XYZ file of C-alpha atoms in Angstrom:
338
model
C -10.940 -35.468 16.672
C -7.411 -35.059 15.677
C -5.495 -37.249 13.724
C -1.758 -37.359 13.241
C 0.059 -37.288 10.148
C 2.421 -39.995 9.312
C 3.009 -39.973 5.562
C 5.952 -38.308 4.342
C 4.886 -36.283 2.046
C 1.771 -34.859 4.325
C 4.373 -33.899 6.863
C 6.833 -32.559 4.663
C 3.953 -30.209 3.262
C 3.065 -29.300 6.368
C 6.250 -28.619 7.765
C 6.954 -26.029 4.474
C 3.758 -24.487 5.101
C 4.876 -23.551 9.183
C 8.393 -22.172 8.008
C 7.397 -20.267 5.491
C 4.328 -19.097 7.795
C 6.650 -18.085 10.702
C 8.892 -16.573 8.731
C 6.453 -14.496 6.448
C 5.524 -13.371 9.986
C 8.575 -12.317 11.319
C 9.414 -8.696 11.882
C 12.959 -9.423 11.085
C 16.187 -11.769 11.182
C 19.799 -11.573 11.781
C 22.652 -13.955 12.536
C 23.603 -15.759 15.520
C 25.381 -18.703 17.276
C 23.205 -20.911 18.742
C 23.944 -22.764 21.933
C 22.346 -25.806 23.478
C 23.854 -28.026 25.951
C 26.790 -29.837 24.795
C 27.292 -27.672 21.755
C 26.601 -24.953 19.431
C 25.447 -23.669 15.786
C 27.015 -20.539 14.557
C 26.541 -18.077 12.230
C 22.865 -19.492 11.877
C 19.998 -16.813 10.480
C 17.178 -16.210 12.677
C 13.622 -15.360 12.172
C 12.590 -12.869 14.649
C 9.705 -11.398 16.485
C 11.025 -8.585 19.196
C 12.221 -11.002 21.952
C 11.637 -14.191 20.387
C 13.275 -16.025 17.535
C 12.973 -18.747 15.411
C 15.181 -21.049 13.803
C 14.715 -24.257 11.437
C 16.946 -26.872 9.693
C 17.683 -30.433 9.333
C 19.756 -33.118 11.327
C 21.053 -36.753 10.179
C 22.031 -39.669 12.938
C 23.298 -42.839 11.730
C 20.428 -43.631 13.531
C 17.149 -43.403 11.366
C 14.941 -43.188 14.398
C 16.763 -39.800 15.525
C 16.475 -38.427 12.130
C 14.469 -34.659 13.042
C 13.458 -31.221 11.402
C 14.670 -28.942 13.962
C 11.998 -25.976 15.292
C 13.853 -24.477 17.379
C 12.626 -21.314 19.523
C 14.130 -19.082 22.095
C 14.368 -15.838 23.817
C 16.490 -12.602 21.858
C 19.444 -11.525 23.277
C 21.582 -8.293 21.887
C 24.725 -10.906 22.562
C 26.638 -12.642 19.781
C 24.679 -16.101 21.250
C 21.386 -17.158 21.936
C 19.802 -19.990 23.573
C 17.149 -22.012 23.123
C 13.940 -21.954 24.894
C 12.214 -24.832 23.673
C 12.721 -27.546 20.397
C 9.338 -28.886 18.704
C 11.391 -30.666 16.524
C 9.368 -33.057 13.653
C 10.289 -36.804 12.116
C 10.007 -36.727 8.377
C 7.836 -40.074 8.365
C 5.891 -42.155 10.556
C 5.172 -41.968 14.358
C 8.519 -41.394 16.912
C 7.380 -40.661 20.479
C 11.173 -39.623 21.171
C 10.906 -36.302 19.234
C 8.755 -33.822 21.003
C 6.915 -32.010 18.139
C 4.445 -33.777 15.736
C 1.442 -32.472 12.956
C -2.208 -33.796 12.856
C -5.326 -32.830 11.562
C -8.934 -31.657 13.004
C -11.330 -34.308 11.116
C -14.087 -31.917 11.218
C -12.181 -28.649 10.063
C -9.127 -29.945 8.149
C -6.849 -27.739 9.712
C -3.561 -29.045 10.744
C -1.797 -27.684 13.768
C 1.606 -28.134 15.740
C 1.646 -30.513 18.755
C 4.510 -30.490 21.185
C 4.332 -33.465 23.866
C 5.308 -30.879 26.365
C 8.213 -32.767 27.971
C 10.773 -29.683 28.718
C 14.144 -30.195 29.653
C 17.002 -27.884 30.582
C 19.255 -29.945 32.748
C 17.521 -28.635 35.989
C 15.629 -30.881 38.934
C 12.099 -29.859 38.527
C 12.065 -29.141 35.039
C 9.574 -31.948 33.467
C 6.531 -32.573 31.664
C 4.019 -32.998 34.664
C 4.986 -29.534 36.686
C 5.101 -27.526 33.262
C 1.311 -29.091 32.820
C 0.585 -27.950 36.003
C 2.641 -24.930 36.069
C 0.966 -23.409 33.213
C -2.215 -24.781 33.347
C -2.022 -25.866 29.291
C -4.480 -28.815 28.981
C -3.240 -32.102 26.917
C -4.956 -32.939 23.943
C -5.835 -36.549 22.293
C -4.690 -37.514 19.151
C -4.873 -40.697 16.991
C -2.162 -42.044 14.584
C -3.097 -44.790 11.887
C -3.443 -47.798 13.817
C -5.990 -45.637 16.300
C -3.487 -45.616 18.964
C -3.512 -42.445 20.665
C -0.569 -39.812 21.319
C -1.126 -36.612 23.903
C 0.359 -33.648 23.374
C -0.940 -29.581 23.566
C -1.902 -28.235 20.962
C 0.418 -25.526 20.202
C -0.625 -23.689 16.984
C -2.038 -23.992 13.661
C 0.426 -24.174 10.660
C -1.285 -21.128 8.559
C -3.262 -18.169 9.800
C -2.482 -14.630 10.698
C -2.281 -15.905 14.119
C 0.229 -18.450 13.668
C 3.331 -17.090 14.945
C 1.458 -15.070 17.987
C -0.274 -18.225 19.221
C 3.193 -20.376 18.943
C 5.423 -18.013 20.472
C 2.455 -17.608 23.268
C 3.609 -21.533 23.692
C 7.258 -20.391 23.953
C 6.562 -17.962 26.442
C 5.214 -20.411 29.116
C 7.949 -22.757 28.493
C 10.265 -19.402 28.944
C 8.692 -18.266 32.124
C 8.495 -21.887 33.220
C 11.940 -22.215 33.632
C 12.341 -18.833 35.231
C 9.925 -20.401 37.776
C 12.069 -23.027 38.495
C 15.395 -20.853 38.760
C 13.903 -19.065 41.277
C 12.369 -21.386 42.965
C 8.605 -21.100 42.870
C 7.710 -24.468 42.128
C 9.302 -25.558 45.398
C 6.585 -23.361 47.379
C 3.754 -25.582 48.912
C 0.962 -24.235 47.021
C 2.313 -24.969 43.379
C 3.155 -28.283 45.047
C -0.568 -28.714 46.375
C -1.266 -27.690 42.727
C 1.301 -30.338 41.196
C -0.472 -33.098 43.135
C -3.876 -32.286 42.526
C -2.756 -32.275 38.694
C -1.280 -35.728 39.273
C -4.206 -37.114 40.989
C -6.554 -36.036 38.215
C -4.233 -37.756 35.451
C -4.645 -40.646 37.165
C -8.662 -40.678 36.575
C -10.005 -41.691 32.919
C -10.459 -38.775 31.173
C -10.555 -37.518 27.684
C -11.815 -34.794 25.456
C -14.872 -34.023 23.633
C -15.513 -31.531 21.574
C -16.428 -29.807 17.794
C -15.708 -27.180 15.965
C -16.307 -25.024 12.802
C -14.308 -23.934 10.261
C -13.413 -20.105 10.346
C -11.163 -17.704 9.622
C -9.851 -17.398 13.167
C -8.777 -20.351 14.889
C -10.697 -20.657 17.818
C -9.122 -24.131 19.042
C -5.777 -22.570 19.629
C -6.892 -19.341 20.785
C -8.307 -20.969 24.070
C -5.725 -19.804 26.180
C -5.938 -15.992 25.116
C -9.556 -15.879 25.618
C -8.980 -17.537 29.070
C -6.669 -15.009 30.113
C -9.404 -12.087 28.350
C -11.842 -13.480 31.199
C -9.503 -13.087 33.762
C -8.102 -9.378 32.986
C -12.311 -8.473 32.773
C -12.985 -9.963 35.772
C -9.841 -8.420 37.828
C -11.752 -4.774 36.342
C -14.771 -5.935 38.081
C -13.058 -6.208 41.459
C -12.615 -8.742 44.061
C -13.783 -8.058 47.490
C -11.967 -9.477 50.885
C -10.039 -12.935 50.745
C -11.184 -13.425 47.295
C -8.514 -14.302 44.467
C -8.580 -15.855 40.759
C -7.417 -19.279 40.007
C -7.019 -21.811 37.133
C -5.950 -25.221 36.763
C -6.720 -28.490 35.034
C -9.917 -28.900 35.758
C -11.192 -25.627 35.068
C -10.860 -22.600 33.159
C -11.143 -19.990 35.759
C -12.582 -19.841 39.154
C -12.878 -16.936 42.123
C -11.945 -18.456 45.658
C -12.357 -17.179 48.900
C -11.547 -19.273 51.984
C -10.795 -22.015 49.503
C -13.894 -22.029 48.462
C -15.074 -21.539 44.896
C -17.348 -18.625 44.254
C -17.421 -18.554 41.364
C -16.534 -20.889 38.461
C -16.347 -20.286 34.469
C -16.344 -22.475 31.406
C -14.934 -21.343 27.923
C -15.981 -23.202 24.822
C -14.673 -22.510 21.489
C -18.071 -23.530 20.052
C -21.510 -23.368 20.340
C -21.695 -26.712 18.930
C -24.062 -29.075 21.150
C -21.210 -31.463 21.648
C -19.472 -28.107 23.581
C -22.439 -26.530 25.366
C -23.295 -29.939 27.032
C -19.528 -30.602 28.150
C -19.356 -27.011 29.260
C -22.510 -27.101 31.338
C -21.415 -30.443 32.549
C -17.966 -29.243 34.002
C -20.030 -26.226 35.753
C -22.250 -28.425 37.285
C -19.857 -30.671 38.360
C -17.133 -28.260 40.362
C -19.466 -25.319 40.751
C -21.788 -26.220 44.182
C -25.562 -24.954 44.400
C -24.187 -21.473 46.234
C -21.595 -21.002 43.636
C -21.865 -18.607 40.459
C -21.461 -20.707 37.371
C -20.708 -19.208 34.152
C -20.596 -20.383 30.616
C -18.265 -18.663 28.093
C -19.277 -18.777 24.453
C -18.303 -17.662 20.949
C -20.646 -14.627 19.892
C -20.183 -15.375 16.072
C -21.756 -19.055 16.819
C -25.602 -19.804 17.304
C -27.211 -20.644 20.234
C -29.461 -23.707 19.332
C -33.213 -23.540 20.274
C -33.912 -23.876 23.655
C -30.470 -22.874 25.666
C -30.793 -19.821 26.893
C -34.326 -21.001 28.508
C -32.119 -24.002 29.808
C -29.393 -22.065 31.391
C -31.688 -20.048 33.366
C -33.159 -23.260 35.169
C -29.904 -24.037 35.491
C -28.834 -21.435 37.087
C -25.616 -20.869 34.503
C -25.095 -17.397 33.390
C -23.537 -16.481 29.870
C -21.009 -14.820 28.833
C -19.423 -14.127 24.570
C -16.765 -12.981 23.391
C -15.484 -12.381 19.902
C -11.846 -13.552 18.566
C -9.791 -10.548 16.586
C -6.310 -11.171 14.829
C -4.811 -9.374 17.725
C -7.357 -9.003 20.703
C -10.146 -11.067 22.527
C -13.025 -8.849 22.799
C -14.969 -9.966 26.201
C -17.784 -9.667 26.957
C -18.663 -8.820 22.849
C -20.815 -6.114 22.232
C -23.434 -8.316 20.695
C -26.696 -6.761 18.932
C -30.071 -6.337 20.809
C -31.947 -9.653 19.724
């Protein structure tokens, strides 16, 4: 469970601890103008990280409700001016659904991560919350403030860890190639629009999000996506044969298609918590039908409680682990003979 911080002084920590983080990770900086629509900030200094960069400061409004830390991200340009890519911008107190970015905590771990609600703008028709969801096939997460009202948002990065600044400017990168997507068109083409409804139908169901985690030294929670895309780069080297291709989207992880049919379907978990296995073997069951292959993906540094292994075999659910590195997924991990 994830809840949001509202006191001041918890978010102002916690907003130190990312700045300082991002920049201690930066491989340089240098000074720019920034532009944005309607305006610009010159002569600002940048934190950056080859073609990404990373800016941060403060703005006032007479009013308090707009009052925002500014995270602002963008692509690197060689030009006197950059642009920005995407803001995750922070209030300094309370709970204000207008401003995109926002901190909570795991209750289990105590690690506190940035959230961006994942509305991007940009001026353009098509640019939006619901086909960037889609588009990039980032899954919303559920988090509660103090009066256990809940706020979505994805889950973009935790605020310290040698992965901090590779995981968040993985976040910038979708929103970057978003965008591209949309200036040249490719969200108008019928099958990301067949993918855009089937993404709104499923938002429509109830749904929500179980799940539990350890704490360790490398964040599994927001390395999801990278271990995702791990699976898919191994299982292009095994080959596809025919009309078979690899897809993704809300409602699972990663799935082989032929004929519009689903071969084969995969699960990752960042756990091997109970709470995980038994939602993981639940979504397999669910989308993958009795002919298709159905494949649970597990951490290899996490035990497998007494009794699985025997259970996925009745099943009919084959395993799969992989091990998180500071700068690789390792999949399928070279595990010891048992």
């Amino acid at each position: 469970m994830f809840i949001m911080l509202e006191a001041r002084r918890d978010i102002a920590a916690a907003r130190k601890v990312l700045e300082a983080t991002l920049k201690k990770q930066a491989t340089g900086s240098a000074r720019r103008t920034i532009g944005y629509p309607g305006g610009s900030r010159p002569g600002e200094t940048l934190s950056t990280f080859g073609e990404y960069w990373f800016w941060t400061g403060k703005t006032s409004r007479d009013d308090s409700s707009a009052v925002r830390h500014l995270h602002w991200f963008g692509l690197w340009s060689e030009n006197d001016g950059v642009n920005i890519t995407v803001e995750i911008n922070t209030v300094p107190a309370g709970r204000n659904d207008r401003i995109g970015g926002f901190f909570a905590r795991h209750s289990d771990t105590g690690t506190i991560y940035l959230f961006h609600s994942a509305r991007i703008g940009g001026g353009r028709a098509g640019v939006g919350k619901e086909a960037f969801l889609a588009w990039s096939d980032l899954k919303l997460e559920t988090v509660l403030d103090a009066e256990g009202k809940h706020r979505e948002g994805v889950l973009v990065g935790p605020i310290e860890d040698p992965s901090t600044s590779k995981v968040v400017l993985s976040y910038v990168e979708k929103v970057a190639a978003f965008k591209e997507a949309v200036r040249n068109g490719a969200i108008d083409e019928p099958e990301f629009q067949a993918k855009l409804q089937k993404f709104r139908d499923y938002y429509k169901e109830p749904h929500g999000h179980v799940t539990g985690h350890r704490a360790s030294v490398i964040d599994y929670v927001s390395r999801h996506g990278e271990v995702v895309d791990a699976l898919k780069a191994w299982r292009d080297e095994q080959g596809l044969i025919g009309g078979q291709r690899i897809v993704k989207n809300v409602l699972i992880d990663l799935g082989v298609i032929e004929d519009q049919a689903l071969e084969e379907v995969y699960e990752v978990k960042t756990s091997t918590d109970r709470s995980c296995v038994y939602a993981g073997i639940g979504q397999l069951m669910v989308h993958g039908h009795h002919d298709c292959r159905r494949v649970l993906v597990l951490p290899a540094d996490g035990p497998l409680f007494q009794g699985l292994p025997e259970a996925l075999s009745a099943l009919g659910i084959d395993l799969i682990r992989y091990r998180v590195g500071k700068d690789k997924v390792q999949l399928p991990a070279d595990l010891p003979a048992e």
